[in-house]
Amino acid sequence: MNTGDLEYLGLYSAELRVLEIQAKLHRWARGDPHRRFSDLFNLVADPAFLLVAWDRVRGNKGARTPGVDGATASSIEYGRGAGYFLDELRSALKDRSFRPLPVRERLIPKANGKLRRLGIATIRDRVVQASLKLVLEPIFEADFHPCSYGFRPGRRAHDAIAETVMFVNNKYEWVVEGDITACLDASSHCSSADCHDQNSWSWGLGSSIRRPFMRPVRVRTARSSPRFTRCNMVWRETPRARVA
């Protein structure tokens, strides 16, 4: 695939290219529920996808918060420049030398007195994650049911509440709510095989896509010394039914 030079790629044309490819991926996924997609990792490193991903990360409120490397979106722009940053990141992705850095952990108080873990990734890793999302989202959107509202584009919790109200008004009498305790805790998500495989790029496309979500977590102990836990993933893994 001829992706062109990053320096000549404007944001508007990049967004058009991304939308065009996303529409194709979604159409292919809906047309064949059993289709397995390959060569997706090249799209993650595509200049258009990286540029759109950078724009989304830069426009997010969290862009002012640095990861373990201390870099913010502004410091990258006014330092080496976004073009050089994205070009360097694309090269690392294409030659498989990209390695995600540990996430910086912060503990946020909850209403029940417990603490919620917040993992702050580096700007560099957030751009890769955003690019991955741009590639994977139109594929897996084809498999979701209309009643699913969680973490989907154009949907929010208020929509689920509105549908619940509609059902209640139509004589439904029961609303069942469920929650998985500590679903994203590190101990729930990192098998010994996953931890071993993090050291190798040889485990196939599905694992290559999964890897940026598998990072050690840097936390601060009482003595303010860095301590690492081996794995705390945002996603357990990329479902392999769609990824060859």
C-alpha positions as MATLAB code, in Angstrom:
seq = 'MNTGDLEYLGLYSAELRVLEIQAKLHRWARGDPHRRFSDLFNLVADPAFLLVAWDRVRGNKGARTPGVDGATASSIEYGRGAGYFLDELRSALKDRSFRPLPVRERLIPKANGKLRRLGIATIRDRVVQASLKLVLEPIFEADFHPCSYGFRPGRRAHDAIAETVMFVNNKYEWVVEGDITACLDASSHCSSADCHDQNSWSWGLGSSIRRPFMRPVRVRTARSSPRFTRCNMVWRETPRARVA';
ca = [
       0.000    0.000    0.000;
       1.416    3.363   -1.042;
       0.870    5.636    1.941;
       2.786    8.692    0.743;
       5.032   10.970    2.740;
       3.816   12.160    6.116;
       5.008   15.728    5.589;
       2.702   16.208    2.582;
      -0.339   14.749    4.295;
      -2.765   17.348    5.671;
      -5.170   16.560    8.477;
      -8.265   17.012    6.295;
      -7.072   14.602    3.618;
      -5.884   12.209    6.324;
      -9.352   12.156    7.904;
     -10.936   11.477    4.515;
      -8.540    8.597    3.894;
      -9.197    7.107    7.331;
     -12.977    7.360    6.894;
     -12.745    5.715    3.472;
     -10.717    2.778    4.807;
     -12.915    2.450    7.902;
     -16.013    2.293    5.675;
     -14.420   -0.514    3.652;
     -13.409   -2.471    6.752;
     -16.894   -2.132    8.236;
     -18.561   -3.110    4.968;
     -16.362   -6.207    4.620;
     -16.978   -7.179    8.252;
     -20.768   -6.853    7.905;
     -20.796   -8.637    4.574;
     -18.947  -11.690    5.883;
     -19.330  -12.432    9.632;
     -16.618  -15.105    9.375;
     -14.080  -12.996    7.547;
     -10.616  -12.844    9.097;
      -8.639   -9.682    8.491;
      -4.912   -9.721    7.873;
      -2.357   -6.998    7.130;
      -4.050   -4.680    9.630;
      -0.820   -3.688   11.310;
       0.270   -1.791    8.202;
      -2.791    0.397    8.655;
      -1.772    1.178   12.228;
       1.497    2.576   10.864;
      -0.220    4.376    7.981;
       0.627    8.115    8.025;
      -3.044    9.090    7.755;
      -4.079    6.926   10.710;
      -1.185    8.174   12.838;
      -1.938   11.807   11.990;
      -5.627   11.468   12.887;
      -4.675    9.551   16.041;
      -2.239   12.318   17.015;
      -4.918   14.959   16.459;
      -7.329   13.097   18.757;
      -4.723   12.582   21.470;
      -3.583   16.203   21.232;
      -7.171   17.465   21.490;
      -7.939   15.353   24.538;
      -7.885   17.038   27.948;
      -5.423   14.409   29.127;
      -2.854   15.648   26.605;
      -1.605   17.960   29.349;
      -0.805   14.969   31.578;
       2.560   13.281   30.940;
       3.396    9.600   31.222;
       6.584    8.145   32.663;
       8.705    9.923   30.025;
       7.466   13.361   31.130;
       6.332   14.377   27.624;
       3.054   16.182   26.934;
       1.484   16.928   23.565;
       2.568   20.566   23.835;
       6.165   19.706   24.706;
       6.340   17.445   21.658;
       4.894   20.126   19.355;
       7.184   22.885   20.584;
      10.179   20.593   20.932;
      11.063   18.263   18.079;
       7.753   18.901   16.296;
       4.743   16.711   15.585;
       5.959   15.777   12.090;
       9.270   14.423   13.306;
       7.566   12.699   16.250;
       5.065   10.888   14.004;
       7.689   10.009   11.412;
       9.886    8.482   14.117;
       6.921    6.601   15.597;
       5.905    5.255   12.198;
       9.433    3.983   11.554;
       9.450    2.200   14.920;
       6.126    0.537   14.133;
       7.152   -0.540   10.655;
      10.463   -2.100   11.686;
       8.853   -3.685   14.779;
      11.195   -1.884   17.175;
       8.298   -0.105   18.927;
       8.066   -0.975   22.615;
       5.374    0.540   24.852;
       6.629    2.175   28.031;
       5.265    1.442   31.518;
       2.157    3.347   32.501;
       2.256    5.838   35.352;
      -0.242    4.804   37.988;
      -2.389    7.111   40.073;
      -4.936    5.985   42.656;
      -8.239    7.870   42.536;
     -10.513    7.785   45.639;
     -13.933    6.197   45.099;
     -17.182    7.023   46.878;
     -17.048    3.748   48.829;
     -13.636    4.579   50.279;
     -11.694    2.307   47.946;
      -9.205    3.434   45.334;
      -9.546    3.212   41.570;
      -6.406    2.601   39.558;
      -5.714    5.086   36.796;
      -2.941    4.185   34.357;
      -1.431    7.150   32.497;
       0.281    6.073   29.293;
       2.861    8.151   27.459;
       1.703   10.382   24.603;
       3.629    8.135   22.221;
       1.766    5.028   23.370;
      -1.569    6.861   23.357;
      -1.109    7.736   19.690;
      -0.477    4.081   18.844;
      -3.529    3.055   20.869;
      -5.652    5.650   19.083;
      -4.419    4.399   15.707;
      -5.231    0.826   16.720;
      -8.715    1.943   17.705;
      -9.237    3.597   14.331;
      -8.356    0.316   12.614;
     -10.172   -2.157   14.880;
     -13.342   -0.237   15.748;
     -15.114   -0.469   12.355;
     -14.427   -4.215   12.227;
     -15.732   -5.121   15.668;
     -18.613   -2.645   15.468;
     -20.145   -5.011   12.914;
     -20.402   -7.731   15.569;
     -22.104   -5.704   18.307;
     -25.807   -5.982   19.011;
     -28.033   -2.866   18.842;
     -28.632   -3.145   22.593;
     -24.923   -2.677   23.365;
     -23.984    0.843   24.455;
     -20.681    0.564   26.315;
     -17.653    2.336   24.811;
     -19.100    2.561   21.304;
     -18.900    5.553   18.944;
     -21.976    7.763   18.986;
     -23.411    5.980   22.036;
     -23.380    6.762   25.729;
     -24.869    5.666   29.042;
     -27.744    8.134   28.631;
     -28.876    6.217   25.543;
     -29.004    2.987   27.537;
     -31.012    4.737   30.255;
     -33.447    6.089   27.650;
     -33.970    2.596   26.244;
     -34.518    1.230   29.745;
     -37.148    3.910   30.394;
     -38.820    2.978   27.118;
     -38.986   -0.692   28.123;
     -40.340    0.181   31.590;
     -43.045    2.305   29.983;
     -43.931   -0.691   27.808;
     -44.770   -2.924   30.785;
     -41.343   -4.461   31.411;
     -40.982   -4.888   35.182;
     -37.378   -6.007   35.820;
     -34.058   -4.191   35.383;
     -30.982   -6.334   36.088;
     -27.609   -4.689   36.663;
     -24.347   -6.610   36.888;
     -20.743   -5.691   37.610;
     -17.515   -7.710   37.607;
     -15.470   -6.892   40.697;
     -11.926   -5.664   39.936;
     -12.365   -6.624   36.297;
      -9.291   -4.707   35.138;
      -6.977   -5.532   38.023;
      -3.583   -6.814   36.987;
      -4.011  -10.251   38.565;
      -7.117  -10.881   36.480;
      -5.533  -10.263   33.109;
      -1.960  -11.435   32.814;
      -1.278  -15.118   32.376;
       2.274  -16.431   32.507;
       2.065  -17.099   28.767;
       1.067  -13.495   28.069;
       3.900  -12.177   30.234;
       6.409  -14.418   28.486;
       5.169  -13.430   25.039;
       5.549   -9.727   25.705;
       9.260  -10.168   25.002;
       8.748  -11.338   21.430;
       7.319   -9.855   18.252;
       7.001  -13.327   16.731;
       3.533  -14.194   18.020;
       1.510  -13.087   15.011;
      -0.621  -10.162   13.961;
      -3.238  -10.551   16.676;
      -0.569  -10.385   19.343;
       1.221   -7.523   17.614;
      -1.982   -5.520   17.792;
      -2.569   -6.622   21.375;
       0.902   -5.782   22.634;
       0.588   -1.982   23.085;
      -2.092   -2.638   25.722;
       0.197   -4.885   27.777;
       2.606   -2.774   29.785;
       4.202   -2.894   33.212;
       2.708   -0.358   35.599;
       4.981    2.082   37.386;
       3.667    2.950   40.820;
       5.140    4.839   43.781;
       5.637    3.144   47.112;
       5.784    4.927   50.485;
       9.493    5.556   49.876;
       8.736    7.071   46.439;
      10.785    4.448   44.655;
       9.539    2.996   41.355;
       8.058   -0.477   41.554;
       6.859   -2.473   38.595;
       4.014   -4.894   38.262;
       4.329   -7.078   35.245;
       1.081   -6.541   33.418;
      -2.005   -4.354   33.611;
      -3.876   -4.331   30.326;
      -6.580   -2.024   29.095;
      -7.919   -4.951   27.075;
      -7.488   -8.620   27.897;
      -6.587   -9.293   24.300;
      -7.780   -8.584   20.791;
     -10.510  -11.146   19.953;
      -9.012  -13.482   17.400;
     -12.222  -14.357   15.602;
     -11.658  -11.354   13.358;
      -7.857  -11.051   13.296;
      -5.750  -13.535   11.338;
];
